[in-house]
Amino acid sequence: MAINTALLDHFFPPKDPLPSRGCLKKNPSATPLTKEEIRLALSKSSLKTANGVVQDKPGKASYDSLATFRIIVLLKTVSKIVERIITVRLSAIARSKGLLHRNQCGSLSGLSSADACRTLMHVVKTLQRPRLEVSTLFLDIKAGFDNVNASTLRARLLASQIPSYMVDWVSSFLSERTCTLVFQGSPNIPSRVSVGTPQGSPISPLVFLLYVAPLHMSIPRGLMVSYEDDFAITVGSPSYRGNVRRLKKPLLHHSSQGPGHRPVLLGPQSRTRPLATLEPEDTSLA
């Protein structure tokens, strides 16, 4: 659904001095942005403000529930330029220090959904060669991007010896943010956002991947692969019932404890029954 530009112009006249189109096409890794300039950007509270355009989801029978609306977040163009530069630099450092798991795909240079699918197919065929039965459970993290905790992520980055100026920037980026909802009759009062990553930011996907990387675990005769907030756990054993028992272990582990000792709700995707009710013929086969 297209953004109602007339509504935006009426309730929120554009104040961004830079046009968004074409500003991010240059190579951000070659941008001469110094550490001091990045630190200076931390103190600019104006770069951490956003406006959320509330729009109804089409095709709903009624709009009495908040779930029938979506929010399109509009960020400052200047902020996006800095975020893109940090994304390129932080991604390279995170990979060199092993902060990203090798089975994580999505929002990373050189890795896409096709790589995740090929990896999954390769593991399935490898497990089937010794005539094992193979099962795959597809899960997603409920409201994953909305529950990234800044202090937990900061502690992990510092423990991994990420440059302090970059850790400070990420912590500031996730802290003391405000968002103003824009809709007919809105009071245009900024609200504080204390948790989560901002929608539409170039660095939000990378921050989320760093946050959930500890969820990946080694599975004997199996594999866990993810694409952003979607996880696939594949196991092999002589029987499907054995696979169900094996799949319960990582599911229960991650449902009770997240990357920062906080609950992470992993739930089967909409087309998959809960694991406790899976029968052999219901198990997802690759």
Short mmCIF file of C-alpha atoms in Angstrom, two decimals, residues 24-33 81 83-89:
data_model
loop_
_atom_site.label_atom_id
_atom_site.label_comp_id
_atom_site.label_asym_id
_atom_site.label_seq_id
_atom_site.Cartn_x
_atom_site.Cartn_y
_atom_site.Cartn_z
CA LEU A 24 23.23 6.01 -0.64
CA LYS A 25 24.39 4.78 -4.04
CA LYS A 26 28.06 5.60 -3.53
CA ASN A 27 30.46 3.11 -2.00
CA PRO A 28 30.08 3.71 1.77
CA SER A 29 33.35 1.95 2.61
CA ALA A 30 35.22 4.71 0.76
CA THR A 31 33.46 7.53 2.62
CA PRO A 32 36.08 9.56 4.57
CA LEU A 33 34.21 9.56 7.88
CA ILE A 81 24.22 7.68 5.44
CA GLU A 83 24.32 4.03 9.48
CA ARG A 84 25.28 2.62 6.08
CA ILE A 85 28.95 3.48 6.67
CA ILE A 86 28.91 1.84 10.10
CA THR A 87 27.17 -1.23 8.62
CA VAL A 88 29.96 -1.85 6.13
CA ARG A 89 32.70 -1.38 8.74
#
